Coordinates of C-alpha atoms and ligand atoms in Angstrom, one line a residue:
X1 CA -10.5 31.4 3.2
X2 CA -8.4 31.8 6.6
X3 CA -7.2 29.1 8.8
X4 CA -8.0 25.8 6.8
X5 CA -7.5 22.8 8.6
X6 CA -7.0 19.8 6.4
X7 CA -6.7 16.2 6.9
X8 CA -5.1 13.6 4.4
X9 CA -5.5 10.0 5.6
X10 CA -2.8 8.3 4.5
X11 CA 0.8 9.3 3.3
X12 CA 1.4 7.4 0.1
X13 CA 1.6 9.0 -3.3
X14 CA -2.0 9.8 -3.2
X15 CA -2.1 11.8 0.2
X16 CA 1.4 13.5 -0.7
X17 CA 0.0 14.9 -3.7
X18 CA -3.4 16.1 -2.3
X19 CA -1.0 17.7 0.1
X20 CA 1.0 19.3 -2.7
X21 CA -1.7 20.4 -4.5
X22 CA -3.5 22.0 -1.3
X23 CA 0.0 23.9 -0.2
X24 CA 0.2 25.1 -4.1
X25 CA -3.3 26.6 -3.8
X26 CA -1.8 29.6 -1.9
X27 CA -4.3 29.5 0.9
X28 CA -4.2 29.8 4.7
X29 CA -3.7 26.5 5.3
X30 CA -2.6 23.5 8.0
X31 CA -2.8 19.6 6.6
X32 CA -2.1 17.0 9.0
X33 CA -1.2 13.6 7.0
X34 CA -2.1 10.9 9.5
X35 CA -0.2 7.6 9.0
X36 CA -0.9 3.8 10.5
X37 CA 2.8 3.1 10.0
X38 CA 5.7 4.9 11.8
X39 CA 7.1 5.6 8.3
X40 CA 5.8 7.7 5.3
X41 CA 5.3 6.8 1.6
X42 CA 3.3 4.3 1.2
X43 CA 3.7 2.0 -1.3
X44 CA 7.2 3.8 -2.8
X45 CA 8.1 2.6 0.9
X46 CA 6.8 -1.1 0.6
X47 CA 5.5 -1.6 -3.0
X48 CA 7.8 -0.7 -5.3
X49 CA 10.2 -3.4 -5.8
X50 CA 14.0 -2.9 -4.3
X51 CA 15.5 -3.4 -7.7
X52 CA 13.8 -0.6 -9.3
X53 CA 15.0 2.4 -7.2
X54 CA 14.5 5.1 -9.8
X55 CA 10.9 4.4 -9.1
X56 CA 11.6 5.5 -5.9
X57 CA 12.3 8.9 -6.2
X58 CA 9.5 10.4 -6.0
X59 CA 10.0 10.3 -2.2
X60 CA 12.1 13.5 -2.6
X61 CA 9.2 14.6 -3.9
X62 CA 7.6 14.0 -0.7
X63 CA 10.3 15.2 1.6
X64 CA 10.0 18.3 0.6
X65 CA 6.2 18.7 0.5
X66 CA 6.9 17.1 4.2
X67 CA 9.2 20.2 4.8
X68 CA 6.5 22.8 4.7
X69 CA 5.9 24.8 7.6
X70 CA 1.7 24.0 7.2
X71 CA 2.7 20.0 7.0
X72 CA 2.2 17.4 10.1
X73 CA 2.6 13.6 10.1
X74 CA 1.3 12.6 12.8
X75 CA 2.4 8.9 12.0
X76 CA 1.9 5.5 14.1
X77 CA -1.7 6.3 14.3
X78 CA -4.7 4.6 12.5
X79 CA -7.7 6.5 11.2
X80 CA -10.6 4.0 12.5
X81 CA -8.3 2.7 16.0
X82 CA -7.0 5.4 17.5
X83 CA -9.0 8.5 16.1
X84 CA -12.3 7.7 14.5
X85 CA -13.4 9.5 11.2
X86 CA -16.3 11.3 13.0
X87 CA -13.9 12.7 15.6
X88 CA -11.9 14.0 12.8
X89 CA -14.6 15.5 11.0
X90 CA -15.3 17.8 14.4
X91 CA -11.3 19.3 13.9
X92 CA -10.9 19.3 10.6
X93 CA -12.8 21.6 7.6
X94 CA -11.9 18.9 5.2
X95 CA -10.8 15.2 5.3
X96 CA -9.2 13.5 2.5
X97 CA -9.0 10.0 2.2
X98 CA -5.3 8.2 0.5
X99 CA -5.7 5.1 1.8
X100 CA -5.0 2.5 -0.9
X101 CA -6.2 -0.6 -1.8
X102 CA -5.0 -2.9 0.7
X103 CA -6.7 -5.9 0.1
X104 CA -5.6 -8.6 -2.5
X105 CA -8.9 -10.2 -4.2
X106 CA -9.3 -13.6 -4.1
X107 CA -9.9 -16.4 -6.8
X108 CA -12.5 -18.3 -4.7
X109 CA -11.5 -21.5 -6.0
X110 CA -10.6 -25.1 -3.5
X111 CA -7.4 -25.0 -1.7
X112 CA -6.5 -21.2 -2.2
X113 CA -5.6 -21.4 1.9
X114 CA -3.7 -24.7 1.5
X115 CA 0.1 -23.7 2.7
X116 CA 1.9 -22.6 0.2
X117 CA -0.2 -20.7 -1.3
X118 CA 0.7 -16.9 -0.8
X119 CA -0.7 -13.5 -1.7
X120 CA 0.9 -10.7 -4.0
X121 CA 0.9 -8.1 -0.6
X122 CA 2.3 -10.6 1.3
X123 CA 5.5 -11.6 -0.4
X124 CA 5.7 -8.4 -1.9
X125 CA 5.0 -6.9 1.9
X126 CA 7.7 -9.3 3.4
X127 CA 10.7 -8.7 0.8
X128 CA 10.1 -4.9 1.0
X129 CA 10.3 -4.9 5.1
X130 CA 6.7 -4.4 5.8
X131 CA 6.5 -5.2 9.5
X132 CA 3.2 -6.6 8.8
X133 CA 4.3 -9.1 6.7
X134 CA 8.3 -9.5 8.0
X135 CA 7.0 -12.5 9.9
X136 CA 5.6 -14.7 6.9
X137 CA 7.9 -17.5 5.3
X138 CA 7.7 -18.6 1.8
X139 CA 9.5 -22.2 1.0
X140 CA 11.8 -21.2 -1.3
X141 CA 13.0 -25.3 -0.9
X142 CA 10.3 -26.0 -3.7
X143 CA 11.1 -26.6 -7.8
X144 CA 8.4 -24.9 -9.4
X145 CA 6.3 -21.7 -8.3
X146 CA 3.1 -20.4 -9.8
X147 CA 2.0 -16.9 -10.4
X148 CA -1.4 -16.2 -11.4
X149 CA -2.0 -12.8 -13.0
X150 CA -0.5 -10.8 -15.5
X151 CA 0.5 -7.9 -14.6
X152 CA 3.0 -5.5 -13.3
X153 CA 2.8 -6.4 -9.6
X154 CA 3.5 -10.4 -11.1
X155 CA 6.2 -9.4 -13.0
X156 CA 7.7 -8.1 -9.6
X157 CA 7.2 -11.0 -7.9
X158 CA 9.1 -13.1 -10.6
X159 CA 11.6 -10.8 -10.9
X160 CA 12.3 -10.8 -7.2
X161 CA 12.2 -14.6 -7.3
X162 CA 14.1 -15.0 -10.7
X163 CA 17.0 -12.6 -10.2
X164 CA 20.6 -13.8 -9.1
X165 CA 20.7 -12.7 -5.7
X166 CA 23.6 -10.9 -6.2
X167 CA 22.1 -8.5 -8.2
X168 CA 19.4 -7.4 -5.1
X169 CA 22.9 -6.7 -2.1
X170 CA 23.2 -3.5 -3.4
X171 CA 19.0 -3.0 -3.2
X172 CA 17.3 -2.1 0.0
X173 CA 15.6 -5.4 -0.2
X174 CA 14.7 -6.3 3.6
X175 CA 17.7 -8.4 5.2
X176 CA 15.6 -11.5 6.2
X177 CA 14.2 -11.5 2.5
X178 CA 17.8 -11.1 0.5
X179 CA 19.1 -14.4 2.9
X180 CA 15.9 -16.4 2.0
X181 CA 16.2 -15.4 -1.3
X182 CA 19.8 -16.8 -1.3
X183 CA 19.0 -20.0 -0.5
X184 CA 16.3 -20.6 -2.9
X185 CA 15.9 -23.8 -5.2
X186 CA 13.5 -23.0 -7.7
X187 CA 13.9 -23.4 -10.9
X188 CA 10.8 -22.4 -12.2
X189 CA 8.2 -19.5 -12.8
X190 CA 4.7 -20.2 -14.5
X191 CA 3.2 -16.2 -14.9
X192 CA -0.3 -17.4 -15.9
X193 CA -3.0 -15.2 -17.4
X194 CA -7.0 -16.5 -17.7
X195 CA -6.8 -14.4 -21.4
X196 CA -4.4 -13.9 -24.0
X197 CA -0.6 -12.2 -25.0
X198 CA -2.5 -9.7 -26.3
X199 CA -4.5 -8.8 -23.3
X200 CA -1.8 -9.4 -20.7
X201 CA -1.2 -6.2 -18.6
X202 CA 2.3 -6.2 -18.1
X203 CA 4.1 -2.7 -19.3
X204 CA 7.1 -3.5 -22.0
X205 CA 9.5 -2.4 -20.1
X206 CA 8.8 -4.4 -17.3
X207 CA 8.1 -7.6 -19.4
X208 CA 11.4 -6.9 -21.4
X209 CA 13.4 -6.3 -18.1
X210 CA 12.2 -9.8 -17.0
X211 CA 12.4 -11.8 -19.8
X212 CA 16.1 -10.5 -19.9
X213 CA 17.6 -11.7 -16.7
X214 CA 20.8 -13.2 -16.9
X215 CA 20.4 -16.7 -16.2
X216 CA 16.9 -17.2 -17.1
X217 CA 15.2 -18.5 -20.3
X218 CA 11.8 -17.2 -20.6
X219 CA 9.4 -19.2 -22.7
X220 CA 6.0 -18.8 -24.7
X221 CA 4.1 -21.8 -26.4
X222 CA 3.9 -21.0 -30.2
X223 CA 0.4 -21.7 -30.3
X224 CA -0.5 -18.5 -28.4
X225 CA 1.5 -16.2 -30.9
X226 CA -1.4 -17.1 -33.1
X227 CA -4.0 -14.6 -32.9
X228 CA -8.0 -14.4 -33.4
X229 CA -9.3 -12.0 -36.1
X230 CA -10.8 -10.4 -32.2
X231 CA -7.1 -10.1 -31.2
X232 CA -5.9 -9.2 -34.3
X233 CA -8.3 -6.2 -34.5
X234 CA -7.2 -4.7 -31.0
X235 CA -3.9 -5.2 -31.9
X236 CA -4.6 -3.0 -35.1
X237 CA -6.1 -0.4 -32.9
X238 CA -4.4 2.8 -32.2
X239 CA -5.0 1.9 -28.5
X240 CA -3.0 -1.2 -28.1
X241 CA 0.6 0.2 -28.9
X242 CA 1.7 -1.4 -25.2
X243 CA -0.3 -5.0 -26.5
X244 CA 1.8 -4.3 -29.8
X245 CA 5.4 -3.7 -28.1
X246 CA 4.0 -6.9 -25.6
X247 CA 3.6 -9.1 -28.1
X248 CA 7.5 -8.4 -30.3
X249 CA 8.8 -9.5 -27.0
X250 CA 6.4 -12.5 -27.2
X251 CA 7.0 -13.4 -30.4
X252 CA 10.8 -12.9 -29.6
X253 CA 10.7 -15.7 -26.9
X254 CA 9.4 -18.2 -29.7
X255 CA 12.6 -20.0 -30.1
X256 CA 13.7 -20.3 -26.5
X257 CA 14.0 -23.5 -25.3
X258 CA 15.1 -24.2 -21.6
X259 CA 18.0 -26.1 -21.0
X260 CA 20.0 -27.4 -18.0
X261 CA 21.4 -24.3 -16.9
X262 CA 18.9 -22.2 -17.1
X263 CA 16.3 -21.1 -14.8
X264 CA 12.9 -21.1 -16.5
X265 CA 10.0 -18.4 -16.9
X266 CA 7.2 -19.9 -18.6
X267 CA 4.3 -17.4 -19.9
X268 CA 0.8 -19.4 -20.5
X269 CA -2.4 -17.9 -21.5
X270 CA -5.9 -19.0 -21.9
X271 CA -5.9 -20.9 -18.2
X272 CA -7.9 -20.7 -15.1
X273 CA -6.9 -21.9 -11.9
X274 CA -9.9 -24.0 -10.3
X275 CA -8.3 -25.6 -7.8
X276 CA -4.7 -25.9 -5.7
X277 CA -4.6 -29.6 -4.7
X278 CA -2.5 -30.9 -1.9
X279 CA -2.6 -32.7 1.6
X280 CA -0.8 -31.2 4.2
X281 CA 0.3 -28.0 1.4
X282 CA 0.1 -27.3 -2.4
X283 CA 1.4 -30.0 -4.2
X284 CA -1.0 -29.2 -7.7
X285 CA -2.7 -26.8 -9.5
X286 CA -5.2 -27.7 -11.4
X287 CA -6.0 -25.2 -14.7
X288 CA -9.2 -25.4 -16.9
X289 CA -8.5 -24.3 -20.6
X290 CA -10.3 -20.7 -21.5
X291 CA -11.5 -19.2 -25.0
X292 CA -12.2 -16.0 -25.6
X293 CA -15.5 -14.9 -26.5
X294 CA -17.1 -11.1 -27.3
X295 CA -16.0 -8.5 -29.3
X296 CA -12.3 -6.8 -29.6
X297 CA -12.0 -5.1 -26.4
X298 CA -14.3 -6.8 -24.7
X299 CA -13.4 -10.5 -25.1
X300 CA -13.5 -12.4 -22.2
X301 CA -12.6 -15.5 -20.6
X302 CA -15.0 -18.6 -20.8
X303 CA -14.0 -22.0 -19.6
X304 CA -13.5 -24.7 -22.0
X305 CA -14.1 -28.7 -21.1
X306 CA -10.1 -28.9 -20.8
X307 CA -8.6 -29.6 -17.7
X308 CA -4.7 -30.1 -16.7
X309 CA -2.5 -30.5 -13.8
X310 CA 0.6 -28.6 -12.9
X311 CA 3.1 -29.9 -10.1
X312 CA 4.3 -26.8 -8.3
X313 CA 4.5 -26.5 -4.5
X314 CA 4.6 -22.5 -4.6
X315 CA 1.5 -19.9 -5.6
X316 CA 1.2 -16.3 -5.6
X317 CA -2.1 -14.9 -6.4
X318 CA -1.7 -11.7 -7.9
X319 CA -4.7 -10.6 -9.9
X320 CA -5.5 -7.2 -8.2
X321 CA -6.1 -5.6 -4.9
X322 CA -9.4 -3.8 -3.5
X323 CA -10.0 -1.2 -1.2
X324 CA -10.8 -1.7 2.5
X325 CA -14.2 -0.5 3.5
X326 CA -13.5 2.8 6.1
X327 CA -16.1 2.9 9.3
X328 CA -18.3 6.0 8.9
X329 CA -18.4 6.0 5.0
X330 CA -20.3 4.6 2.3
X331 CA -18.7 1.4 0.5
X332 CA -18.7 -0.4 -3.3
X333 CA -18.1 -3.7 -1.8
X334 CA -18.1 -4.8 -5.6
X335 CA -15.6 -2.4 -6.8
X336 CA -13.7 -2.5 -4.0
X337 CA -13.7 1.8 -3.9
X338 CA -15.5 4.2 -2.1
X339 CA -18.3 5.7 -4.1
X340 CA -17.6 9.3 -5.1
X341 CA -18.1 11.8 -8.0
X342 CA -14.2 13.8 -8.7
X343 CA -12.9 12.9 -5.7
X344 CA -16.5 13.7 -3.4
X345 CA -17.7 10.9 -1.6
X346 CA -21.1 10.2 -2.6
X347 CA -24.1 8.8 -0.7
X348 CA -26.5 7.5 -3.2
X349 CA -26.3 10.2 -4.9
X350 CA -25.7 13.2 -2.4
X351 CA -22.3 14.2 -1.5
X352 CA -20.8 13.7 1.9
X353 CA -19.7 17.8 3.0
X354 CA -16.2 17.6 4.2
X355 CA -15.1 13.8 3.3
X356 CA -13.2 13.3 0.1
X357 CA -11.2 10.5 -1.3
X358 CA -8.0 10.5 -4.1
X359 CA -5.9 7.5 -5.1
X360 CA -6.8 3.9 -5.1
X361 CA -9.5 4.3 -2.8
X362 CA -11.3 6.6 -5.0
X363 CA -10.9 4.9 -8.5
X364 CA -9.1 1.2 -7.8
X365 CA -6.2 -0.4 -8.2
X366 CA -5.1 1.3 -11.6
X367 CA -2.1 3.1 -13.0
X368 CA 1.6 4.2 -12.1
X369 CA 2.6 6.5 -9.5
X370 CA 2.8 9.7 -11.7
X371 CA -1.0 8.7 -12.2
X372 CA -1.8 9.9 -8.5
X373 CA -1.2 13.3 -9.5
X374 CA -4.0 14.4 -11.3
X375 CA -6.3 12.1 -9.7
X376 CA -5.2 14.2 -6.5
X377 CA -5.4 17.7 -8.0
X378 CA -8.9 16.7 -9.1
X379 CA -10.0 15.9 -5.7
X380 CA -8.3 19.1 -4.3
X381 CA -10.2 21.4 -6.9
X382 CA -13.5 19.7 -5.9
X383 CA -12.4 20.3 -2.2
X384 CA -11.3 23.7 -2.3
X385 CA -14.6 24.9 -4.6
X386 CA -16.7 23.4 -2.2
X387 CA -15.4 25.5 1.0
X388 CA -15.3 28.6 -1.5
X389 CA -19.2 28.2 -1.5
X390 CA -19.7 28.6 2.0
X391 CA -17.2 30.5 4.4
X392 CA -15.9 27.9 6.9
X393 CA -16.2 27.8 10.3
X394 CA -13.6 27.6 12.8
X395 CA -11.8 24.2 12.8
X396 CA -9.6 23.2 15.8
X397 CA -7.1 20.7 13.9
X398 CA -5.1 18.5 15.3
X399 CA -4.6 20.5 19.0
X400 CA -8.0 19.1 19.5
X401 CA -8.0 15.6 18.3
X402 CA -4.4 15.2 19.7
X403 CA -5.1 14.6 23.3
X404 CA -7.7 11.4 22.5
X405 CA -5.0 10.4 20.4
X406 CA -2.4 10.5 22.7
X407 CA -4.7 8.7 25.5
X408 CA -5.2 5.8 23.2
X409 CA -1.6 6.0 20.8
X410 CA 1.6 4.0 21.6
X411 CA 3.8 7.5 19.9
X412 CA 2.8 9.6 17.6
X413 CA 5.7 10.2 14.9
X414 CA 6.3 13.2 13.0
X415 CA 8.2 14.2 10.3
X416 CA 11.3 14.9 12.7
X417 CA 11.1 11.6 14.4
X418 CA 10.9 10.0 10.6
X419 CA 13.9 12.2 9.5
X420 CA 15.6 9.9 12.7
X421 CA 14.6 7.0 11.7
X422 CA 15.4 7.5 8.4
X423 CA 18.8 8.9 9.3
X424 CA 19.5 5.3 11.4
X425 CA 18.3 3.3 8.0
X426 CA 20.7 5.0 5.4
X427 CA 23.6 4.5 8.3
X428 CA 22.7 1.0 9.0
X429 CA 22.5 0.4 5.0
X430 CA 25.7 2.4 4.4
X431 CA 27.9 -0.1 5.9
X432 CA 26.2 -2.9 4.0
X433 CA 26.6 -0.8 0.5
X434 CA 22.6 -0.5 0.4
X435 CA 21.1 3.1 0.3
X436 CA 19.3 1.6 3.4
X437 CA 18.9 -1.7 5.9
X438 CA 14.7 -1.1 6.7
X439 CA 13.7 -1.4 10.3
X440 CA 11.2 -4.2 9.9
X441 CA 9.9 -4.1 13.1
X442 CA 7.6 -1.5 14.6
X443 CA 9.5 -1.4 18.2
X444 CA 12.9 -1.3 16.2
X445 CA 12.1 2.4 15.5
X446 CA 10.2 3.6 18.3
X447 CA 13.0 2.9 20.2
X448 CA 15.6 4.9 18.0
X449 CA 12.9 7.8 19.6
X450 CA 12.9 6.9 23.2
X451 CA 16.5 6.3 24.3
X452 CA 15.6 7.3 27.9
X453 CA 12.8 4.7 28.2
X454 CA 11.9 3.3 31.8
X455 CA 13.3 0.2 32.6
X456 CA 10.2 -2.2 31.8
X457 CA 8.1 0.5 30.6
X458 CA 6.6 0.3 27.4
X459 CA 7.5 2.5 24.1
X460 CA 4.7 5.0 24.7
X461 CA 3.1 8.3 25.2
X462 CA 4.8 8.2 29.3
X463 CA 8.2 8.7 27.6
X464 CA 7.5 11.3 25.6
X465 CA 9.1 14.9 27.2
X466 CA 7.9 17.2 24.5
X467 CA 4.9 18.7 24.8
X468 CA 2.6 17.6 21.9
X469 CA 2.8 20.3 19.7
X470 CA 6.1 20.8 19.8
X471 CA 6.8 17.1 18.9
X472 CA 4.5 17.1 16.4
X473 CA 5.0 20.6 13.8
X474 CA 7.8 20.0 11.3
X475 CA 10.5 22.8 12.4
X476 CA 12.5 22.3 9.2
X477 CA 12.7 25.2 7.4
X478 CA 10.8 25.5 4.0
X479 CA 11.8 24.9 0.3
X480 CA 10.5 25.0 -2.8
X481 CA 8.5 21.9 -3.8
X482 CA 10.5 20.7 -7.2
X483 CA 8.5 19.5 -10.1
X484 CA 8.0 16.0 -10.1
X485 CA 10.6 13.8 -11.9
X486 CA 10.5 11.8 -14.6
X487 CA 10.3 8.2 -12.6
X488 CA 6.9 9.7 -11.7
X489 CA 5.3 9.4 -15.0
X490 CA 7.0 7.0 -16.9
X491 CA 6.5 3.3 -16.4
Ligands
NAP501 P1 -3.4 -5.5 -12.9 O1 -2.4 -4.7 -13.8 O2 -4.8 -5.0 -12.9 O3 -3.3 -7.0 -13.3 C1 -4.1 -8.0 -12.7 C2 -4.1 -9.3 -13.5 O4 -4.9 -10.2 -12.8 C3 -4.6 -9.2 -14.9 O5 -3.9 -10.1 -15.7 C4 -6.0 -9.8 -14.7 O6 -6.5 -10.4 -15.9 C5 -5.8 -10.8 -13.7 N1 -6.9 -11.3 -13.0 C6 -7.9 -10.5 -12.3 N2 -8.8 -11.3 -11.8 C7 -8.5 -12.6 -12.1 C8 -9.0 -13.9 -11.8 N3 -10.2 -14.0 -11.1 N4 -8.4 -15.0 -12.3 C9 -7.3 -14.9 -13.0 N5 -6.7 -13.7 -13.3 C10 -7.3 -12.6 -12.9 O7 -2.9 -5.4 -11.4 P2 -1.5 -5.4 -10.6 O8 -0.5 -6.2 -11.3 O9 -1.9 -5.8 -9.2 O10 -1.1 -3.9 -10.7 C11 -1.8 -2.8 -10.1 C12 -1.4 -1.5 -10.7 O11 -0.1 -1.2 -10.2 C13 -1.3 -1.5 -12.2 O12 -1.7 -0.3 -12.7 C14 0.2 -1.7 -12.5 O13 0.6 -1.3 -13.7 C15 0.8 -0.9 -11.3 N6 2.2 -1.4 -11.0 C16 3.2 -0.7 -11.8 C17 4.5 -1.2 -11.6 C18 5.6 -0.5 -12.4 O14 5.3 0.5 -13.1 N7 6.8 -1.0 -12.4 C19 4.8 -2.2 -10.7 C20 3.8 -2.8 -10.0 C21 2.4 -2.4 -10.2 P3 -7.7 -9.7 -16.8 O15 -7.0 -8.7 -17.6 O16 -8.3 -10.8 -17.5 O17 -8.7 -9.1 -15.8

């Protein structure tokens, strides 16, 4: 196969991996790795939380996949608003999709709008620099917040609120977050789950990090350490060693009782939220009281008669994200996923030639970011042994596309702009002692690449003196792509 032109949508772990696993195939080959945001990464960028940097460094991973010769960002453009998935598919052999899940689901209950009430993205968004989400404000003035969801993106969220500041200066945790977060007054954390300990879905390490903070006393009712013959039996099974470690910590937290000077997480289990309460904002949550029913494995969560009231006046809904439905392809609204077979998007049962999908998008909201590997390579082999079959055509790439993109794009960025950008982070965050101060805002770093902008003018395609190509290729030379490290696959 000679001259492939590939397209990855999206440049979080998913897409980079696609992209390593196409350049490892040895082909003739050009991928272009469009990107909504001016900046790369994804969810390493913006999801992983600031105190967990190791998780982080997968992005040198990604820099030097990003240094190949056959690699183009072409970043600050949206799949869907600038370029349209069928205008792609006329320049490209091959698109893959890496898009994410960027919806959080909903609990459809009363009152989940009432101010105050906040999603995971958002907070998590706004404390990582997100400049769709710098803007939001979370009153951090209140006594008692409430999570609802157990798993590792709530455990984040608590941490993040729970933490003494002091220990997220030395984080890259966005400026306007760390100053909110050092004025905060609340006490208290509820991290609720509709099931049981045993079914929670927090990793130990996380849980144990948590429930270790200095400062903090992190509390479980007894009651819950006692456990169904149902419960008992998955905790027997050779599946559940996570539910096993999960529940020594929980039994561990059995004598805690908060005092005065602590701050308090409290784990509860069995409730439902059916309805946040409030005039002008949340002022209650009101819980119903769950049992489980069905067999090990399977139980799940039917509501009792019990009702009960919490005050709290902060809630963060955390109980999973869903894909985003992409113009042009087939969607599983329920799911939340495009419908595919390995990695092929699938039409009722026929495949889609030329559109493929890897990551979140293709299988949910599930795993770590090692996990994105072999969900990628999967994808890739499907891709590559359907061109085998049938000799491709000429594809045009990105010369072709770039011209309607440029008509309708504020700046395309590539991988050199991002290397500025980045550059102007780690500087600004140097003199703070963070490994970087994020630009939050998306003018912020278009400027850093315009310095000779007209007076008045906007940021935008008029100032750019390149000509497109020349902005766009990667002229770094290129390295060898290291294995990936050891944050990727461990949790
Ligand atoms: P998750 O692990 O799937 O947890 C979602 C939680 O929400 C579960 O407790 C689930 O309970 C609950 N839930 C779902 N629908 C609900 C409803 N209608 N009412 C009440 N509760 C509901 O999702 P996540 O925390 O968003 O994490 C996503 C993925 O990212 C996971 O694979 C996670 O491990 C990963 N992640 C990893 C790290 C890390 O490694 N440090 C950090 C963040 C995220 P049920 O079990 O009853 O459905």
């Amino acid at each position: 196969m000679q001259g492939l032109q590939i397209a990855i949508v999206g440049s979080g772990p998913s897409g980079f991996y696609a992209a390593e696993a196409l350049l490892g195939a040895g082909l003739d080959i050009q991928i272009d790795m469009f990107e909504g945001l001016p900046t790369p990464f994804g969810l390493v960028r913006s999801g992983v939380a600031p105190d967990h940097q190791k998780l982080k460094q997968p992005i040198r991973v990604f820099e030097e996949i990003a240094r190949s010769p056959h690699f183009n960002l072409v970043g600050n453009v949206t799949v869907g608003r600038e370029i349209s998935v069928e205008e792609l598919q006329s320049a490209y052999h091959a698109i893959v999709f890496a898009c994410g899940a960027q919806n959080d689901r909903r609990m459809n209950i009363p009152g989940e709008d009432l101010k105050g009430s906040h999603t995971a993205t958002e907070f998590v968004g706004w404390y990582n620099g997100h400049p769709d989400y710098r803007d939001r404000t979370f009153d951090l003035d209140q006594d008692v917040a409430v999570i609802i969801g157990q798993g590792n993106v709530a455990v984040d969220i608590c941490r993040i609120l729970m933490r003494p500041v002091d220990d997220l200066r030395s984080s890259d945790i966005a400026e306007h977050a760390l100053e909110a977060l050092s004025r905060s007054k609340l006490r208290e954390v509820h991290i609720v789950g509709r099931r049981g300990p045993v079914q929670a879905k927090f990793t130990t390490k996380e849980l144990r990090e948590l429930t270790s903070l200095p400062g903090t006393m992190s509390t479980i009712e007894p009651e819950h350490l006692e456990l169904s013959e149902a419960c008992n039996a998955e905790l027997a099974s050779s599946k559940s060693a996570v539910a096993k470690r999960n529940m020594d910590v929980f039994r561990s937290l059995a004598e805690n009782v908060a005092n005065d000077g602590h701050r308090r997480i409290r784990f509860r289990f069995l409730e439902s939220p059916v309805a946040l309460l409030g005039t002008e904002r949340v002022e209650r949550l009101r819980f119903v009281r769950n049992q489980l029913s069905g067999a090990p494995f399977e139980q799940v969560a039917l509501a009792t008669e019990h009702h009960e009231e919490l005050e709290c006046g902060l809630v963060f809904r955390s109980i999973g994200y869903k894909g985003v439905p992409i113009p042009g392809l087939p969607f599983d609204f329920a799911r939340g996923i495009v419908p595919n077979k390995a990695g092929r998007v699938d039409n009722g049962g026929a495949a889609l030639p030329g559109l493929y999908v890897t990551g979140w998008i293709k299988r949910g909201p599930s795993g770590i970011i090692g996990t994105n590997r072999a969900d990628s390579l999967e994808t890739v082999e499907a891709l590559l042994e359907d061109l085998s079959k049938s000799a491709p055509a000429h594809a045009p790439g990105l010369a072709s596309v770039l011209p309607i993109i440029e008509r309708r794009s504020g700046r395309v960025v590539s991988i050199s702009d991002w290397a500025v950008i980045d550059g102007a982070e780690v500087e600004r965050g140097s003199r703070a002692g963070k490994p970087r101060e994020k630009f939050t805002r998306i003018g912020e770093m278009l400027a850093l690449l315009s310095p000779s902008e007209e007076p008045g003018g906007e940021v935008g395609s008029s100032s750019r003196q390149q000509p497109p190509e020349t902005n766009i290729r990667n002229s770094q030379e290129p390295r060898e792509i290291p294995p990936i490290c050891e944050a990727c696959d461990k949790s």
